[in-house]
XYZ file of C-alpha atoms in Angstrom:
332
model
C -4.591 -6.318 22.832
C -5.052 -10.047 22.167
C -8.759 -9.410 21.540
C -7.716 -7.081 18.733
C -5.018 -9.282 17.188
C -7.314 -12.330 16.911
C -9.819 -10.747 14.463
C -6.939 -9.264 12.474
C -5.572 -12.754 11.855
C -9.073 -14.046 11.208
C -9.458 -11.438 8.450
C -6.228 -12.627 6.830
C -4.330 -9.415 7.547
C -1.919 -11.069 9.954
C -1.413 -13.877 7.449
C -0.412 -11.294 4.848
C 2.302 -9.894 7.127
C 3.544 -13.428 7.825
C 3.654 -14.216 4.097
C 5.684 -11.073 3.359
C 8.192 -11.919 6.075
C 8.394 -15.509 4.821
C 9.075 -14.249 1.287
C 11.965 -12.113 2.561
C 13.491 -14.938 4.622
C 13.096 -17.696 2.008
C 14.368 -15.449 -0.782
C 17.356 -14.262 1.239
C 18.366 -17.759 2.361
C 17.962 -19.149 -1.168
C 19.989 -16.327 -2.680
C 22.773 -16.748 -0.109
C 23.006 -20.560 -0.037
C 21.890 -21.537 -3.532
C 22.705 -18.724 -5.982
C 22.033 -20.893 -9.059
C 18.520 -21.688 -7.887
C 18.037 -18.034 -6.918
C 19.003 -16.910 -10.417
C 16.510 -19.338 -11.935
C 13.753 -18.139 -9.580
C 14.420 -14.466 -10.208
C 14.271 -15.007 -13.971
C 10.499 -15.435 -13.601
C 9.879 -12.062 -11.949
C 8.232 -10.559 -15.032
C 5.480 -13.225 -15.282
C 4.831 -12.937 -11.535
C 4.664 -9.165 -11.839
C 2.252 -9.386 -14.773
C -0.081 -11.757 -12.883
C -0.006 -9.461 -9.844
C -0.961 -6.404 -11.916
C -3.836 -8.280 -13.590
C -5.188 -9.476 -10.224
C -4.873 -6.029 -8.631
C -6.976 -4.497 -11.394
C -9.345 -7.480 -11.490
C -10.282 -6.964 -7.833
C -10.997 -3.223 -8.089
C -14.528 -2.687 -6.792
C -16.625 -0.098 -8.563
C -18.965 1.549 -6.066
C -21.877 3.971 -6.383
C -20.931 7.644 -6.626
C -21.314 9.483 -3.341
C -23.710 12.452 -3.589
C -24.165 13.374 0.075
C -22.492 16.795 0.594
C -21.000 15.832 3.955
C -19.537 12.664 2.450
C -18.150 14.637 -0.498
C -16.543 16.996 1.997
C -14.833 14.053 3.695
C -13.583 12.699 0.360
C -12.091 16.118 -0.452
C -10.383 16.189 2.957
C -9.010 12.660 2.505
C -7.748 13.361 -1.021
C -5.939 16.555 0.032
C -4.432 14.816 3.057
C -3.293 11.785 1.028
C -1.978 13.516 -2.075
C -0.654 16.818 -0.697
C 0.259 16.657 2.982
C 1.295 13.002 3.282
C 3.785 13.178 0.356
C 5.245 16.366 1.845
C 5.653 14.663 5.219
C 7.196 11.640 3.511
C 9.625 13.763 1.506
C 10.769 15.639 4.604
C 11.319 12.425 6.569
C 13.084 10.583 3.751
C 15.326 13.613 3.164
C 16.352 13.757 6.819
C 17.041 10.055 7.386
C 18.174 8.824 3.969
C 19.695 11.817 2.227
C 22.989 9.916 1.852
C 21.242 6.807 0.492
C 19.330 8.158 -2.519
C 17.971 4.840 -3.866
C 16.497 3.881 -0.495
C 15.197 7.428 -0.161
C 13.409 7.181 -3.513
C 11.951 3.794 -2.587
C 10.502 5.155 0.636
C 9.147 8.196 -1.178
C 7.317 5.934 -3.619
C 5.934 3.970 -0.672
C 4.912 7.109 1.242
C 3.079 8.847 -1.598
C 0.429 6.212 -2.450
C -2.638 5.595 -0.238
C -3.900 2.052 0.177
C -6.757 0.728 -1.936
C -7.451 -2.582 -0.234
C -6.503 -3.776 3.264
C -7.074 -0.400 5.004
C -10.771 -1.224 4.671
C -10.324 -4.344 6.803
C -8.888 -2.304 9.666
C -11.581 0.340 9.163
C -14.258 -2.353 9.506
C -12.510 -3.772 12.568
C -12.697 -0.383 14.324
C -16.317 0.258 13.249
C -15.361 2.952 10.762
C -17.352 4.030 7.711
C -16.580 1.190 5.284
C -19.137 2.294 2.663
C -17.436 5.664 2.376
C -14.085 3.886 2.392
C -15.202 1.692 -0.505
C -16.126 4.824 -2.468
C -12.664 6.234 -1.727
C -10.824 3.175 -3.096
C -11.170 3.814 -6.872
C -10.441 7.511 -6.319
C -7.179 6.664 -4.552
C -6.253 4.137 -7.233
C -6.914 6.523 -10.130
C -5.156 9.529 -8.617
C -2.019 7.676 -7.563
C -1.572 6.161 -11.008
C -2.110 9.529 -12.683
C 0.238 11.306 -10.273
C 2.927 8.610 -10.232
C 4.841 10.011 -13.244
C 4.795 13.509 -11.715
C 5.895 12.348 -8.253
C 8.597 10.111 -9.688
C 9.923 12.964 -11.836
C 9.990 15.322 -8.819
C 11.573 12.875 -6.384
C 14.011 11.038 -8.670
C 16.093 14.005 -9.776
C 19.806 13.019 -9.817
C 18.946 9.592 -8.342
C 18.019 7.476 -11.343
C 18.256 8.300 -15.023
C 14.884 8.731 -16.691
C 14.564 9.287 -20.402
C 11.957 11.784 -21.572
C 8.564 10.129 -21.718
C 9.820 6.753 -20.459
C 7.564 6.727 -17.391
C 4.337 7.332 -19.278
C 5.281 5.073 -22.188
C 6.298 2.196 -19.939
C 3.178 2.482 -17.800
C 0.999 2.450 -20.893
C 2.803 -0.534 -22.416
C 2.734 -2.541 -19.203
C -0.715 -1.637 -17.912
C -2.996 -1.427 -20.937
C -2.848 -5.184 -21.512
C -3.384 -6.194 -17.842
C -6.246 -3.690 -17.508
C -7.909 -5.025 -20.657
C -7.541 -8.614 -19.431
C -8.945 -7.719 -16.009
C -11.895 -5.734 -17.364
C -12.713 -8.362 -19.976
C -12.720 -11.045 -17.298
C -15.014 -8.944 -15.086
C -17.461 -8.339 -17.958
C -17.443 -12.039 -18.883
C -18.146 -13.030 -15.280
C -21.182 -10.740 -15.181
C -22.673 -12.769 -18.025
C -22.423 -16.103 -16.191
C -22.432 -15.270 -12.467
C -24.767 -13.302 -10.204
C -23.639 -10.481 -7.892
C -23.125 -12.686 -4.827
C -21.083 -15.216 -6.775
C -18.876 -12.478 -8.229
C -18.376 -11.011 -4.755
C -17.289 -14.391 -3.386
C -14.914 -14.860 -6.315
C -13.373 -11.416 -5.783
C -12.863 -12.249 -2.098
C -11.044 -15.458 -3.065
C -8.827 -13.586 -5.534
C -8.093 -10.968 -2.859
C -6.926 -13.766 -0.565
C -4.678 -15.060 -3.347
C -2.941 -11.711 -3.949
C -0.770 -11.780 -0.764
C 0.690 -15.109 -1.924
C 1.595 -13.571 -5.301
C 3.173 -10.573 -3.542
C 5.147 -12.906 -1.250
C 6.372 -14.850 -4.301
C 7.494 -11.624 -5.970
C 9.293 -10.498 -2.807
C 11.005 -13.880 -2.563
C 12.216 -13.507 -6.156
C 13.497 -9.966 -5.498
C 15.480 -10.983 -2.416
C 16.717 -14.249 -3.953
C 18.093 -12.517 -7.021
C 19.604 -9.530 -5.215
C 20.658 -10.720 -1.755
C 24.338 -9.804 -2.296
C 23.414 -6.207 -3.132
C 20.996 -5.973 -0.219
C 23.456 -7.417 2.307
C 25.973 -4.818 1.182
C 23.581 -2.123 2.442
C 22.257 -3.811 5.568
C 23.505 -0.939 7.731
C 20.966 1.356 6.046
C 17.985 -0.652 7.264
C 18.048 0.897 10.765
C 17.650 4.348 9.189
C 14.802 3.040 7.075
C 13.057 1.673 10.162
C 13.421 5.029 11.921
C 12.138 6.889 8.853
C 9.051 4.675 8.533
C 8.382 4.961 12.279
C 8.525 8.777 12.128
C 6.283 8.761 9.064
C 3.651 6.713 10.889
C 3.806 8.991 13.945
C 3.481 12.217 11.935
C 0.689 10.924 9.701
C -1.210 9.818 12.811
C -0.807 13.328 14.224
C -2.053 14.715 10.893
C -5.194 12.553 10.941
C -5.883 13.478 14.580
C -5.493 17.197 13.846
C -7.712 17.078 10.747
C -10.376 14.993 12.516
C -10.597 17.517 15.349
C -10.347 20.534 13.049
C -13.337 19.392 10.977
C -15.195 17.706 13.869
C -15.406 14.383 12.054
C -17.666 11.741 13.609
C -15.953 8.632 14.982
C -16.660 6.498 11.889
C -15.040 9.069 9.570
C -12.230 9.679 12.062
C -11.384 5.972 11.857
C -11.546 5.973 8.056
C -9.309 9.039 7.740
C -6.771 7.579 10.173
C -6.587 4.301 8.249
C -6.466 5.761 4.747
C -3.710 8.183 5.769
C -1.716 5.462 7.541
C -2.032 2.588 5.058
C -0.014 2.727 1.848
C -0.550 0.933 -1.472
C 2.757 -0.937 -1.441
C 1.710 -3.885 -3.695
C 0.694 -1.677 -6.616
C 3.619 0.695 -6.114
C 6.049 -2.213 -6.019
C 4.607 -3.455 -9.299
C 4.622 -0.020 -10.944
C 8.154 0.727 -9.773
C 9.517 -2.585 -11.028
C 8.029 -1.786 -14.445
C 9.281 1.789 -14.676
C 12.614 1.305 -12.866
C 13.896 -2.193 -13.674
C 16.935 -3.664 -11.903
C 16.720 -1.404 -8.858
C 16.578 -3.859 -5.896
C 17.406 -1.197 -3.295
C 14.337 0.812 -4.286
C 12.170 -2.327 -4.175
C 13.575 -3.301 -0.758
C 12.589 0.067 0.697
C 8.991 -0.419 -0.474
C 8.913 -3.960 0.949
C 10.246 -2.833 4.344
C 7.565 -0.151 4.554
C 4.884 -2.704 3.654
C 6.129 -5.129 6.301
C 6.108 -2.521 9.093
C 2.675 -1.281 8.105
C 0.738 -4.183 9.617
C 1.927 -3.837 13.234
C 1.395 -0.080 12.889
C -2.206 -0.508 11.703
C -2.784 -3.022 14.494
C -1.591 -0.462 17.063
C -3.758 2.243 15.491
C -6.775 -0.069 15.706
C -6.052 -0.609 19.396
C -5.792 3.149 20.056
C -8.980 3.958 18.127
C -11.024 1.253 19.823
C -9.783 2.363 23.251
C -10.816 5.912 22.353
C -14.247 4.675 21.280
C -14.750 2.721 24.498
C -13.667 5.724 26.599
C -16.153 8.027 24.859
C -18.941 5.468 25.292
C -18.155 5.152 28.999
C -18.197 8.955 29.395
C -21.630 9.199 27.766
C -23.011 6.470 30.016
C -21.529 7.969 33.187
């Protein structure tokens, strides 16, 4: 297991988990011991959020369109799994464990419904999965989850939060048009002065910066809302159980689908990772824009994000053990 954890930390994935935990602890302690400082810190959440959204869109990688029929078949399978079956699984789990805590339930639903568009590829690479196909899946996941977010939020937020007609779409447009324009303009400008390799290195550096921005945002959330969060600390055990069940059932889903369609190992790995990993950073940003002043919803998303890394580490261990066993059987 240590042989697996070492490359995870080398790739910065373990560092991300540590940063998120640090953000929670520092924010909570600051909010509890120094409320005046916490109020000042939390007042800057909007600028932090804006920077995060710009960077998330700036680092989107546009990849060649896949034309291979087998690859297109996999993409169709992954899209149906991620945007039909996974949200249904998430809704069932959240309803069972958090039916009496509607804000936490909505937060977990938002976390459950959005497939990852970044760090799942690191785990896919670690387990020798199909990273080129995964890269082609990234913009598809990003586009679909943003388009479907208003629909999912409308379906899952009934009687939980008050939403005015058209507020979701209007707010998303107002908050995201400007960051998208800034990000795209910056990318086009860079193409005029930098070559492909230089742009790739720059994008990698920005990707390494994003976890620090997320950790800062989490620190601000917990610093400004620690009293509210401490008042619901008893709910966190139910959230942990809900996320655990979600990870177990989505793993079973990916195993079933992989066997049903006889996916090769590289695609099996990719499907497992894209179904397991969720796009918590973007969903946290989107939710804070559309549903302001809802710290319980944000906390649910953060908890899911924090638990995701040990889960993906365990999945990597299981997949690599499976790969080694199959190799040994072929050589026997």
